mmCIF file of C-alpha atoms in Angstrom:
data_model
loop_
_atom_site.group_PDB
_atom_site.id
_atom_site.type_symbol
_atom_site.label_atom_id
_atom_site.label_comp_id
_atom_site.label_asym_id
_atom_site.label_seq_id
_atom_site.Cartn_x
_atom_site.Cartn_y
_atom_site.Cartn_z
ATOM 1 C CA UNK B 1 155.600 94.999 -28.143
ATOM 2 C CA UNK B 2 152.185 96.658 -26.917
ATOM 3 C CA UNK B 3 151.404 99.725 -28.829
ATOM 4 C CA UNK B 4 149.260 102.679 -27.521
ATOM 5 C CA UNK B 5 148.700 103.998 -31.232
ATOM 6 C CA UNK B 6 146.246 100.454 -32.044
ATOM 7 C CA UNK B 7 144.202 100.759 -28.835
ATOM 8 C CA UNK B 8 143.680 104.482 -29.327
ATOM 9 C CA UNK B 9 142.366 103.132 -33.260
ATOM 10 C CA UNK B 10 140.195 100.814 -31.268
ATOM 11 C CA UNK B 11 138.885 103.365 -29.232
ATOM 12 C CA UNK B 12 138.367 105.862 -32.515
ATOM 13 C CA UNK B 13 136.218 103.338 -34.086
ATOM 14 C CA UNK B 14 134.329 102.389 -30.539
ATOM 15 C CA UNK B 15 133.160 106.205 -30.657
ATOM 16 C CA UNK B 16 131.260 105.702 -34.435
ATOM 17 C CA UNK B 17 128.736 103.824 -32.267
ATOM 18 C CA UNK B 18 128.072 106.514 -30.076
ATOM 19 C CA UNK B 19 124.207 106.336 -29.602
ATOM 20 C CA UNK B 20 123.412 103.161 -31.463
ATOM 21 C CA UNK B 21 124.412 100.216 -29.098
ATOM 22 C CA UNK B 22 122.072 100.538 -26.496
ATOM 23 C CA UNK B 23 121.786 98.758 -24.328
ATOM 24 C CA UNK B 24 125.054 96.487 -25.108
ATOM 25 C CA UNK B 25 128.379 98.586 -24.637
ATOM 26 C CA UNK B 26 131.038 100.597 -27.366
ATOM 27 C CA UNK B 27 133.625 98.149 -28.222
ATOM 28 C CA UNK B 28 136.231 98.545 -30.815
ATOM 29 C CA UNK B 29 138.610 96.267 -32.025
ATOM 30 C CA UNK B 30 142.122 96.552 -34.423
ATOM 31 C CA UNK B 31 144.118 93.568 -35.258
ATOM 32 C CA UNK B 32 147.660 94.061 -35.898
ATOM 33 C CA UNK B 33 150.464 91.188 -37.697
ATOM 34 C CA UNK B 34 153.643 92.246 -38.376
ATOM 35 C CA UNK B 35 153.271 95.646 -36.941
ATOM 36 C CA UNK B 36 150.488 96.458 -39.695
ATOM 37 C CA UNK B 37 146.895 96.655 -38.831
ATOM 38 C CA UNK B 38 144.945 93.863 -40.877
ATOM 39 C CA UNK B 39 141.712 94.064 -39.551
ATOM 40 C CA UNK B 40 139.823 96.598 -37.830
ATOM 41 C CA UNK B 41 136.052 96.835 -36.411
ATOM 42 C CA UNK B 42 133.384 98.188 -34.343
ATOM 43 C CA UNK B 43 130.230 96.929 -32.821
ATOM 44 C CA UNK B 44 127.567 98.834 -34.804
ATOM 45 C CA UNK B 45 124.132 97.601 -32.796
ATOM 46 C CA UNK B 46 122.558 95.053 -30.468
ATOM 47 C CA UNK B 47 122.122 92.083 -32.118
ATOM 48 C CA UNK B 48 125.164 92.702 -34.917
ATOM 49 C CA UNK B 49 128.535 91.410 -34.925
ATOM 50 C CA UNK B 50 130.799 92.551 -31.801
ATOM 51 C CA UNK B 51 133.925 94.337 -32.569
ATOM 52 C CA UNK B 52 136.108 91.400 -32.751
ATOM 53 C CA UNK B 53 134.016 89.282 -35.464
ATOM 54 C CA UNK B 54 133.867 92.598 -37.275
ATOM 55 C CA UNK B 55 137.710 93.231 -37.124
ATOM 56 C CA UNK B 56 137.944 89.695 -38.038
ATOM 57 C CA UNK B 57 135.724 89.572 -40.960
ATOM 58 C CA UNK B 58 137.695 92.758 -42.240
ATOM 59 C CA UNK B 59 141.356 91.057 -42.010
ATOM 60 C CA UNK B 60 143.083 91.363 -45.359
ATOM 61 C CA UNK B 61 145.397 88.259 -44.376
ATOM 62 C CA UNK B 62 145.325 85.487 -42.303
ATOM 63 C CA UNK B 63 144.959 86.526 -38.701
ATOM 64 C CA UNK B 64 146.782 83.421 -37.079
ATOM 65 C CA UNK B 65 149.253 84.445 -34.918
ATOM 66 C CA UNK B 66 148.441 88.146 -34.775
ATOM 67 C CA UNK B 67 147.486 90.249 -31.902
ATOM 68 C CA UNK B 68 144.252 91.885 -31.402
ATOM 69 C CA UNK B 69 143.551 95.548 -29.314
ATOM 70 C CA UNK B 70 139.812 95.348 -28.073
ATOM 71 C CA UNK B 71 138.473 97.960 -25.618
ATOM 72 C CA UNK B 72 136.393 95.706 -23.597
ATOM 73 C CA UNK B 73 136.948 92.320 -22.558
ATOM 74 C CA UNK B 74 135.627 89.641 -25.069
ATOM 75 C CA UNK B 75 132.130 88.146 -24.481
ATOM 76 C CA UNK B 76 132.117 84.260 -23.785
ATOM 77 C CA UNK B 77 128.389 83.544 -23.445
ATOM 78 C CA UNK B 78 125.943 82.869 -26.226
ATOM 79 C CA UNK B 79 123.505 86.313 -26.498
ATOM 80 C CA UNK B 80 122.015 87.443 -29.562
ATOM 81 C CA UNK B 81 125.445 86.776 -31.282
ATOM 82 C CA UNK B 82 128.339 83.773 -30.487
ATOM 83 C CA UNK B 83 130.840 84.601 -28.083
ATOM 84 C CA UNK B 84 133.945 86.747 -29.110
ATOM 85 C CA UNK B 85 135.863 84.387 -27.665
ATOM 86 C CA UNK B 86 135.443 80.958 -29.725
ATOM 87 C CA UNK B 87 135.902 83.721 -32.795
ATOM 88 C CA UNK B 88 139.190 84.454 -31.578
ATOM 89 C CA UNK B 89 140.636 80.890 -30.627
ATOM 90 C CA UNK B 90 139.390 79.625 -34.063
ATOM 91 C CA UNK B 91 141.377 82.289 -35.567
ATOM 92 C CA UNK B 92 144.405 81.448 -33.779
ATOM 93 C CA UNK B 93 145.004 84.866 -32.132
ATOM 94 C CA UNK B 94 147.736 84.547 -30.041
ATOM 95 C CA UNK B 95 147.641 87.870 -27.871
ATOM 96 C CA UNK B 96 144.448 89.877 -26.769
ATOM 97 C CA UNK B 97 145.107 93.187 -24.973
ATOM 98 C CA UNK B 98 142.202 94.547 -23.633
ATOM 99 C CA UNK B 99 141.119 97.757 -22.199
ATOM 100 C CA UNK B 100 137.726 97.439 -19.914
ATOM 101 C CA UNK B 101 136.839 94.599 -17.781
ATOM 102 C CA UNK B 102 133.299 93.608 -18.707
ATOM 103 C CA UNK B 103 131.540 94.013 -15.326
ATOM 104 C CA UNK B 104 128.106 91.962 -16.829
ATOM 105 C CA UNK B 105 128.264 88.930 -14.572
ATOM 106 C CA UNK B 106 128.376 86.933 -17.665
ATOM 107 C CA UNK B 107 131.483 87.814 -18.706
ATOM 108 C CA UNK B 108 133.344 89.517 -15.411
ATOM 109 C CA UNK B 109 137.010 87.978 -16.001
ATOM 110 C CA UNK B 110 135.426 84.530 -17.903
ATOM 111 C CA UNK B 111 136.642 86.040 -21.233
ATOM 112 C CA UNK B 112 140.148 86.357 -20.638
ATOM 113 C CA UNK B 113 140.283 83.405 -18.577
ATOM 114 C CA UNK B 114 139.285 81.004 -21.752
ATOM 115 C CA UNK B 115 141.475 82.912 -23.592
ATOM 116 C CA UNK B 116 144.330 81.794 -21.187
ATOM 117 C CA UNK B 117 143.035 78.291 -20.727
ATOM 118 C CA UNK B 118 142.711 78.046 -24.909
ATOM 119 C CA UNK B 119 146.920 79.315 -24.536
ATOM 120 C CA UNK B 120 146.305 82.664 -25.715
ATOM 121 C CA UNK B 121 148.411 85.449 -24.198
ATOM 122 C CA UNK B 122 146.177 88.478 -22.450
ATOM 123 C CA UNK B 123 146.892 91.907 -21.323
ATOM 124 C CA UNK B 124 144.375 93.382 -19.411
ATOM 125 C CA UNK B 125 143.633 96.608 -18.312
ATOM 126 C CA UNK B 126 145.473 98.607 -21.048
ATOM 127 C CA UNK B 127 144.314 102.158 -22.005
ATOM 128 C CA UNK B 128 141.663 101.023 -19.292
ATOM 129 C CA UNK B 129 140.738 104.972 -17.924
ATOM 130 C CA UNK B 130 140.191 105.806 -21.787
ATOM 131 C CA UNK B 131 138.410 102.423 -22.737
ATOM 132 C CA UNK B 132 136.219 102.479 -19.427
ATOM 133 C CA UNK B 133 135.626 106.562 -20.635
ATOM 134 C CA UNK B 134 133.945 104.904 -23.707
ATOM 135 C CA UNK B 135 131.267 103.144 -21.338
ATOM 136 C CA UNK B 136 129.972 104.767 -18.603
ATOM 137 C CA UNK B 137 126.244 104.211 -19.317
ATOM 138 C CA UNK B 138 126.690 100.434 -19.551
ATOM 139 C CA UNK B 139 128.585 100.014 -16.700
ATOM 140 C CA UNK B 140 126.045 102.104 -14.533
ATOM 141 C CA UNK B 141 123.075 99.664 -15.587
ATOM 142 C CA UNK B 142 125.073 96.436 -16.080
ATOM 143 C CA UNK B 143 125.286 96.551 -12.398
ATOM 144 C CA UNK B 144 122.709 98.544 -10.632
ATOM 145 C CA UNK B 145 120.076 97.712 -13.610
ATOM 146 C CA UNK B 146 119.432 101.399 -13.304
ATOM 147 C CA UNK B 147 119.230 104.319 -16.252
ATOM 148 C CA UNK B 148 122.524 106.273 -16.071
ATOM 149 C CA UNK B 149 121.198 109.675 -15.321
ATOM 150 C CA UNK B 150 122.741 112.910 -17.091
ATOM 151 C CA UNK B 151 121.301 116.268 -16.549
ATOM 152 C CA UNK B 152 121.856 119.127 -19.126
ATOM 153 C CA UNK B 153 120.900 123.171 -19.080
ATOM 154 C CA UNK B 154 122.079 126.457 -20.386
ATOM 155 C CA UNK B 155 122.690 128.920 -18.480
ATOM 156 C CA UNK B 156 123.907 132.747 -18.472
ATOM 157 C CA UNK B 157 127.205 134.367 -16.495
ATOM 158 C CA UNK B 158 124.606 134.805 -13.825
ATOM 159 C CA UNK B 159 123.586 131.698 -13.302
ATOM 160 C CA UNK B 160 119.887 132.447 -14.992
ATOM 161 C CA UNK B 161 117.934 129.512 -17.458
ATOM 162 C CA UNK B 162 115.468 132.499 -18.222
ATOM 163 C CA UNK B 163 114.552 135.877 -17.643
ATOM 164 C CA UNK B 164 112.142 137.471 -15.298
ATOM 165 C CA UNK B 165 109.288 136.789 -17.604
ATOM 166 C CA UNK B 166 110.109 133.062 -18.510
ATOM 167 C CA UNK B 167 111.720 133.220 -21.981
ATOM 168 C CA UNK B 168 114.746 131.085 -22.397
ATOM 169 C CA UNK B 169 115.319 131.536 -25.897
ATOM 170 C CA UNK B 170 118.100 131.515 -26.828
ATOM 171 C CA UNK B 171 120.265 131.752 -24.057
ATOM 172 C CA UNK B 172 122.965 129.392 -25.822
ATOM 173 C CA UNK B 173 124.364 130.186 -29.324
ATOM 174 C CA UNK B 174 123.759 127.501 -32.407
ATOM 175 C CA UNK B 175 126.917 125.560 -31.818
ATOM 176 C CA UNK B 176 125.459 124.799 -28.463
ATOM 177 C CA UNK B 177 122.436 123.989 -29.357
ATOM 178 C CA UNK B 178 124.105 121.514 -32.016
ATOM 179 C CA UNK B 179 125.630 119.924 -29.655
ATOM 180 C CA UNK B 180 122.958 119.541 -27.252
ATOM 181 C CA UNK B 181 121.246 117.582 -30.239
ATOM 182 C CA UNK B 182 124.602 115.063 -30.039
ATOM 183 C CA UNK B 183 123.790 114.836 -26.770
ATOM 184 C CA UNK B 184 120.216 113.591 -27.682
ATOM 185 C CA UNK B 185 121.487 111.142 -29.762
ATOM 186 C CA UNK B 186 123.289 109.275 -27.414
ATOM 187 C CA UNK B 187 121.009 108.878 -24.537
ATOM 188 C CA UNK B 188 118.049 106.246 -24.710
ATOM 189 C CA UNK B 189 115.757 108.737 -23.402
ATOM 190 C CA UNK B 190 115.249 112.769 -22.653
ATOM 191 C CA UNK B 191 113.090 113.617 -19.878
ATOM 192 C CA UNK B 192 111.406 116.882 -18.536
ATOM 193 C CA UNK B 193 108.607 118.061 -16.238
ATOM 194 C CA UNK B 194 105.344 118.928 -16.873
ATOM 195 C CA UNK B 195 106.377 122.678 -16.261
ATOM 196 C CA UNK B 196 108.878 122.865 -19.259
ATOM 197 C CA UNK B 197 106.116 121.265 -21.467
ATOM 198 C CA UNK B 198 103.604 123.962 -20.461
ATOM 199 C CA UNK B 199 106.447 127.077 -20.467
ATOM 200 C CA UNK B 200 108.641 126.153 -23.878
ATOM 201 C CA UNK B 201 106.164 123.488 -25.893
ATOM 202 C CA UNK B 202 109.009 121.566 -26.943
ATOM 203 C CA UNK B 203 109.426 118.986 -29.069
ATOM 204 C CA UNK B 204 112.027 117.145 -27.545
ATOM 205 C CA UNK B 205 113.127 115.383 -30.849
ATOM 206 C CA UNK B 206 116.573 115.140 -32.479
ATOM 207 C CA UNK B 207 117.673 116.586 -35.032
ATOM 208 C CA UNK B 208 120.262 115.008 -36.686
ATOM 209 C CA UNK B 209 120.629 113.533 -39.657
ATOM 210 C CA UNK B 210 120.097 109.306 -38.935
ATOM 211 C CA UNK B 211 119.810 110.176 -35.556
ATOM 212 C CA UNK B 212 118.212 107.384 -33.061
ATOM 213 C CA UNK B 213 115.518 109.155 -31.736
ATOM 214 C CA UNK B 214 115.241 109.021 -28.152
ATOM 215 C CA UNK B 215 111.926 107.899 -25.886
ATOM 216 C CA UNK B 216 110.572 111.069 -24.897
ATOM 217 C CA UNK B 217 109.713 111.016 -21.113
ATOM 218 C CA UNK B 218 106.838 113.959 -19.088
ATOM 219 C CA UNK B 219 106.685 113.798 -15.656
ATOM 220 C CA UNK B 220 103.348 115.076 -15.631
ATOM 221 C CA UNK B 221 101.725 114.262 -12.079
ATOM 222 C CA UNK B 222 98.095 115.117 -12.552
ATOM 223 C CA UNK B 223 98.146 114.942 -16.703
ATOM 224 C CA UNK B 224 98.089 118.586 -17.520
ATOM 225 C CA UNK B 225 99.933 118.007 -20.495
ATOM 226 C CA UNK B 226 97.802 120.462 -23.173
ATOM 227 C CA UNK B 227 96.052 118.320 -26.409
ATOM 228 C CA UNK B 228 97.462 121.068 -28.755
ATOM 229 C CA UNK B 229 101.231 120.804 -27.540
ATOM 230 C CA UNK B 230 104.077 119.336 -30.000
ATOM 231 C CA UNK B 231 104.248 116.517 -27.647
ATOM 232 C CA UNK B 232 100.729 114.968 -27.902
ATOM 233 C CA UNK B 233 100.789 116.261 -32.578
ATOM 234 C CA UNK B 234 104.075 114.158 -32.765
ATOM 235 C CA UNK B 235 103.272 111.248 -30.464
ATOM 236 C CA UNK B 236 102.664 109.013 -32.929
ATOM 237 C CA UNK B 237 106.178 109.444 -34.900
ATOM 238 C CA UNK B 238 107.756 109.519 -31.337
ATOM 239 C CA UNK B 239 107.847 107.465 -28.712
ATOM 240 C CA UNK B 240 106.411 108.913 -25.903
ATOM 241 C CA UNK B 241 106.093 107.654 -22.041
ATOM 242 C CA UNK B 242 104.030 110.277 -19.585
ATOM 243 C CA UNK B 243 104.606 109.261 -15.749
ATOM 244 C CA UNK B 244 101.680 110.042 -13.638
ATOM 245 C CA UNK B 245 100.333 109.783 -10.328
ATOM 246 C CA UNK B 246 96.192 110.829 -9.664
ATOM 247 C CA UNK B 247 93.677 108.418 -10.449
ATOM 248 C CA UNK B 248 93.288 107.668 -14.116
ATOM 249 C CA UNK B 249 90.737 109.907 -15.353
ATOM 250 C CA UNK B 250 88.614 110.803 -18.974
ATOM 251 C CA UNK B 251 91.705 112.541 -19.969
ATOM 252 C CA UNK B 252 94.192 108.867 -19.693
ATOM 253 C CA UNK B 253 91.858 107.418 -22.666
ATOM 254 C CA UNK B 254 92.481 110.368 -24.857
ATOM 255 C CA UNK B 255 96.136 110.541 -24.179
ATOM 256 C CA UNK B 256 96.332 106.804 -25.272
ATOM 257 C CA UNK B 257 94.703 107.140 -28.044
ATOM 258 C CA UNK B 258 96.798 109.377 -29.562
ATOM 259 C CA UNK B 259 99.941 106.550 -29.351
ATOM 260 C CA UNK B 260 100.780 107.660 -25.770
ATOM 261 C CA UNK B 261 102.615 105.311 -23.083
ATOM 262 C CA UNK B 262 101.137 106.046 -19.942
ATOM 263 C CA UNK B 263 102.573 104.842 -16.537
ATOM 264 C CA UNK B 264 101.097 105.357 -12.928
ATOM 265 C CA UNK B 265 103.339 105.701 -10.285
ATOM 266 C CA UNK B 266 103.398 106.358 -6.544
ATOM 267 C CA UNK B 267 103.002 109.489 -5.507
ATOM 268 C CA UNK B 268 105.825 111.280 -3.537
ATOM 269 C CA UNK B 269 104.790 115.209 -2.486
ATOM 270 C CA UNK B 270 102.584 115.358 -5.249
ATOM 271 C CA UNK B 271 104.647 114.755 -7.551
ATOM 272 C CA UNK B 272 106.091 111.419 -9.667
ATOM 273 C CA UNK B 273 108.305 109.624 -7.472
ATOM 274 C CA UNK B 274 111.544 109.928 -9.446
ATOM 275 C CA UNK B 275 113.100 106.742 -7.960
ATOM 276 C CA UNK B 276 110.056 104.644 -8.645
ATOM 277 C CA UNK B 277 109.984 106.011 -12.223
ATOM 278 C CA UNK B 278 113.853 105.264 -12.898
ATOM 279 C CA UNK B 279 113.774 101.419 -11.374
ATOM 280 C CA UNK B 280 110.474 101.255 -14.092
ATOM 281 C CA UNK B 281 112.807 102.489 -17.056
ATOM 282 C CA UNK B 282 115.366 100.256 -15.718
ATOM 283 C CA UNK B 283 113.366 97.380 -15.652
ATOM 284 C CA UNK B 284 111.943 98.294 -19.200
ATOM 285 C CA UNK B 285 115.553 98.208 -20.812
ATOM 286 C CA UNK B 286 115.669 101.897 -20.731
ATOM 287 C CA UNK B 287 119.508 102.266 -20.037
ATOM 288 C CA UNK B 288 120.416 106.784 -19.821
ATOM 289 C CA UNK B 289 118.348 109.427 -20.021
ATOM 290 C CA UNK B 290 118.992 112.913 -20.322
ATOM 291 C CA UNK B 291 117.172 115.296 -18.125
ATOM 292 C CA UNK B 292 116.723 118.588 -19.477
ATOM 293 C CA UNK B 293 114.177 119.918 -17.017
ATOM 294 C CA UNK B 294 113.561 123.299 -14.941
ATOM 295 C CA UNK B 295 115.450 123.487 -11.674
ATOM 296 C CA UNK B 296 112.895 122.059 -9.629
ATOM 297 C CA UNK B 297 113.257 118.672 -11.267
ATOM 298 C CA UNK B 298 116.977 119.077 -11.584
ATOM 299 C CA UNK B 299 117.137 119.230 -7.544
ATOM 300 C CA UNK B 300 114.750 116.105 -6.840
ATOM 301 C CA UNK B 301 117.141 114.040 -9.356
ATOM 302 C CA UNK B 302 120.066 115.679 -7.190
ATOM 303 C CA UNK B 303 118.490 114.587 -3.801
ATOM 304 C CA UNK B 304 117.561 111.254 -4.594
ATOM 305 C CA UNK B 305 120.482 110.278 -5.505
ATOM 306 C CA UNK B 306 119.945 109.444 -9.333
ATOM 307 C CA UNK B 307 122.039 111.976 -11.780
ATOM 308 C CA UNK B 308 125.763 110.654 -12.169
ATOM 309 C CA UNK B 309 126.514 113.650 -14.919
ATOM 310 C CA UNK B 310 126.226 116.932 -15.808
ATOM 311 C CA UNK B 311 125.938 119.113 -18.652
ATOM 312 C CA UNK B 312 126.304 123.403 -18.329
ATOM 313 C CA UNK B 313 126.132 125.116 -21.472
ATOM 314 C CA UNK B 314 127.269 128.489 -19.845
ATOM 315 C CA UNK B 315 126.758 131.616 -22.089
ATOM 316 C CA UNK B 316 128.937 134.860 -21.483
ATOM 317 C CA UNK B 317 125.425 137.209 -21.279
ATOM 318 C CA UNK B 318 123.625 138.226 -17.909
ATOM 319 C CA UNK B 319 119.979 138.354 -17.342
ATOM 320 C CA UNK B 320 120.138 139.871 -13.571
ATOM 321 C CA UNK B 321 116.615 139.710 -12.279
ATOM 322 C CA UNK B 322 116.208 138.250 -8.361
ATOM 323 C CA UNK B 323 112.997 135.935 -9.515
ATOM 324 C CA UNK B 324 114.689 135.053 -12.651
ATOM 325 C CA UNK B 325 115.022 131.208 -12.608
ATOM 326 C CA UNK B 326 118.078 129.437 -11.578
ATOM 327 C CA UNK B 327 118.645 125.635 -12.984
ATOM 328 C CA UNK B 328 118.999 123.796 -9.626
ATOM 329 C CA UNK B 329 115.907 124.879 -7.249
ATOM 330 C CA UNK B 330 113.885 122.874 -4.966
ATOM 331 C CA UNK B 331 114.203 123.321 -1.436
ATOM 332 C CA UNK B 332 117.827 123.696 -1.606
ATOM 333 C CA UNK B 333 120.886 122.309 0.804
ATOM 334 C CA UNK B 334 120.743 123.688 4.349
ATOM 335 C CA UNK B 335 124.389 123.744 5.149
ATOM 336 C CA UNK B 336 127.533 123.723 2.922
ATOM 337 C CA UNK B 337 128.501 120.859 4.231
ATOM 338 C CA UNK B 338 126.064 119.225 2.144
ATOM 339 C CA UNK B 339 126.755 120.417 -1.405
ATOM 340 C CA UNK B 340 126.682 118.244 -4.178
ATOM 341 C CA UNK B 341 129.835 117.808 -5.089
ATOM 342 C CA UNK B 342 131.318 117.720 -9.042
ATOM 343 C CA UNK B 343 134.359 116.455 -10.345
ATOM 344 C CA UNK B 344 134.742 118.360 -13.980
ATOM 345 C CA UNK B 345 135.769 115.901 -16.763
ATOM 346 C CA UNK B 346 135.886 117.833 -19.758
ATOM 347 C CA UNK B 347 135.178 121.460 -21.117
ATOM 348 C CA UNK B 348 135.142 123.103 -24.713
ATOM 349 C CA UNK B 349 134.555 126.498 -26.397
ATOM 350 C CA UNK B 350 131.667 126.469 -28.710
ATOM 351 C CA UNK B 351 131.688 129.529 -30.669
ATOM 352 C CA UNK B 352 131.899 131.604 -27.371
ATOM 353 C CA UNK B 353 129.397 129.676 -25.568
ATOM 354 C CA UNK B 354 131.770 127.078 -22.745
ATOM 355 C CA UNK B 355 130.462 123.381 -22.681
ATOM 356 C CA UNK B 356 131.629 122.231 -18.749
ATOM 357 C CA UNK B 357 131.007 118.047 -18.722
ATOM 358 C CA UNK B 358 130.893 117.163 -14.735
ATOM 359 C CA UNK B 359 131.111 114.293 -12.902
ATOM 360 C CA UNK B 360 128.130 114.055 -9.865
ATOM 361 C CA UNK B 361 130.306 112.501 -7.261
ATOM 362 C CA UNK B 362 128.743 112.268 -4.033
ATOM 363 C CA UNK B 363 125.759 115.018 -2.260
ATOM 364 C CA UNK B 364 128.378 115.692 1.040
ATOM 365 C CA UNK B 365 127.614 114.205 4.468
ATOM 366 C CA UNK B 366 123.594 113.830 3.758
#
């Protein structure tokens, strides 16, 4: 009989991964004989072992005739590692139950339908909103071959990102700020505008310990990025892309030479055109990015049509101020009617800050 308690193991051990995988998907796997788990695994990297020829490798008896939980749909084509699938008909598994279909066109129902052909029993779709939670950055590029787009700010009981002046620190607490770093960690890249750069001087690292460090991403139009900032004295211990749009100038050659990235894109108000810059990533193998610009930056993402989460670290202090800056600016919606609409998916206290994770379902009738 099916068991919730091994898929919810599967899906514990998918979430070790969390920020390592990119750009293949959090899979976990458990196999269970005899109502005992005898082999469990996880997919630690690209180009390692997927979750089931971990979980197999870690069986402690024979796992012929047992039944393996897996939280995506085995692979069946030959990629940087053999596919899951001649792994688990060699082994004689006898029942898969899966949790996510694998939307990648090389594997879109193929896996479990060898598995059936090879007379192994499947269950799909078990667990699936849970599993499918584990994997909404590879599904979003798997099939639009786009970066999954997550924006992230802090932000007082007045709906402020920094006083009248400019200063914005801190406006969350430490555990916040923590966890903002997690965030880091999983996303492939963390982007801001030019404006942050020049206002806060960040250095757009994370700080965790082993942490994957993400590509750091300016949107810098006309290359005002200062020489002195921590983004050009760190550039060659990380990765760093600048986005432009003038005419390549004295200042290009001295940005490259420090380690730089720099890519030239269209121009769109005088500014980097967002969606030109995102297919680019896309097409580079750049899979999320976090976007943890000012508000005018925030609303361009928001009108285009490219942000699919969001982040609020909302702190219980008030700023006031009627210049004071807000975290979604730009020229605004004209009518209600065409609000962006949010769907929250998960909030948490952290240490009196409130962490509210949203869903970016649809801008209204624009």
């Amino acid at each position: 009989m099916i068991n919730e308690k091994y898929m919810e193991r599967a899906i514990f051990l998918a979430k070790k991964a969390l920020g390592c995988t990119s750009p293949n998907p959090l899979v976990g796997a458990v196999i269970v004989k005899d109502n005992q788990i005898i082999g469990e695994g996880y997919h630690h990297k690209a180009g390692e072992p997927h979750a089931e020829r971990m979980a197999l490798a870690d069986c402690k008896k024979s796992p012929k005739g047992a039944e393996i939980y897996v939280t995506l749909e085995p692979c069946c084509h030959q990629g940087r590692t053999p596919p899951c699938t001649d792994a688990l008909i060699e082994a004689g598994i006898k029942h898969v139950i899966i949790g996510s279909s694998d939307p990648n066109p090389l594997v879109r129902g193929k896996g479990a339908e060898i598995l059936r052909i090879n007379g192994i029993a499947v269950t799909e779709h078990f667990l699936q909103k849970e599993c499918d939670a584990l994997n909404d950055v590879f599904f979003h590029y798997i099939t639009t071959k786009m970066p999954y787009v997550a924006l992230k700010y802090a932000m007082t009981a007045d709906g402020k990102i920094a006083t009248t002046t400019g200063a914005s620190r801190w406006i969350s607490n430490e555990a916040s700020r923590h966890h903002a770093h997690t965030l880091r960690h999983q996303y492939s890249s963390i982007l801001v505008g030019i404006e942050t750069v020049l206002q806060d001087d960040p250095l757009l690292n994370c700080r965790l310990a082993h942490a994957v460090q993400p590509l750091r991403i300016i949107c810098d139009s006309r290359l005002r990025i200062p020489l002195e900032s921590q983004i050009l004295k760190t550039a060659k211990e990380y990765k760093t892309l600048i986005a432009y749009a003038t005419d390549p100038h004295e200042k290009k050659e001295a940005l490259e030479a420090l380690g730089l990235t720099l890519w030239q894109l269209p121009d769109e108000n005088g500014r980097v055109s967002l969606p030109s810059l995102m297919k680019k990533l896309g097409e580079n193998g750049i899979d999320s990015v976090l976007v943890e610009g000012g508000g005018t930056i925030h609303f361009s993402f928001l009108e285009h049509n490219l942000a699919q989460k969001l982040y609020i670290y909302f702190a219980p202090k008030i700023f006031g101020g009627k210049d004071a800056k807000t975290p979604v600016g730009g020229s605004g919606v004209l009518e209600p009617k065409d609000t962006f609409l949010l769907k929250l998916l998960h909030s948490q206290q952290l240490d009196g800050d409130i962490l509210l994770e949203y869903e970016i379902e649809s801008n209204g009738e624009k």
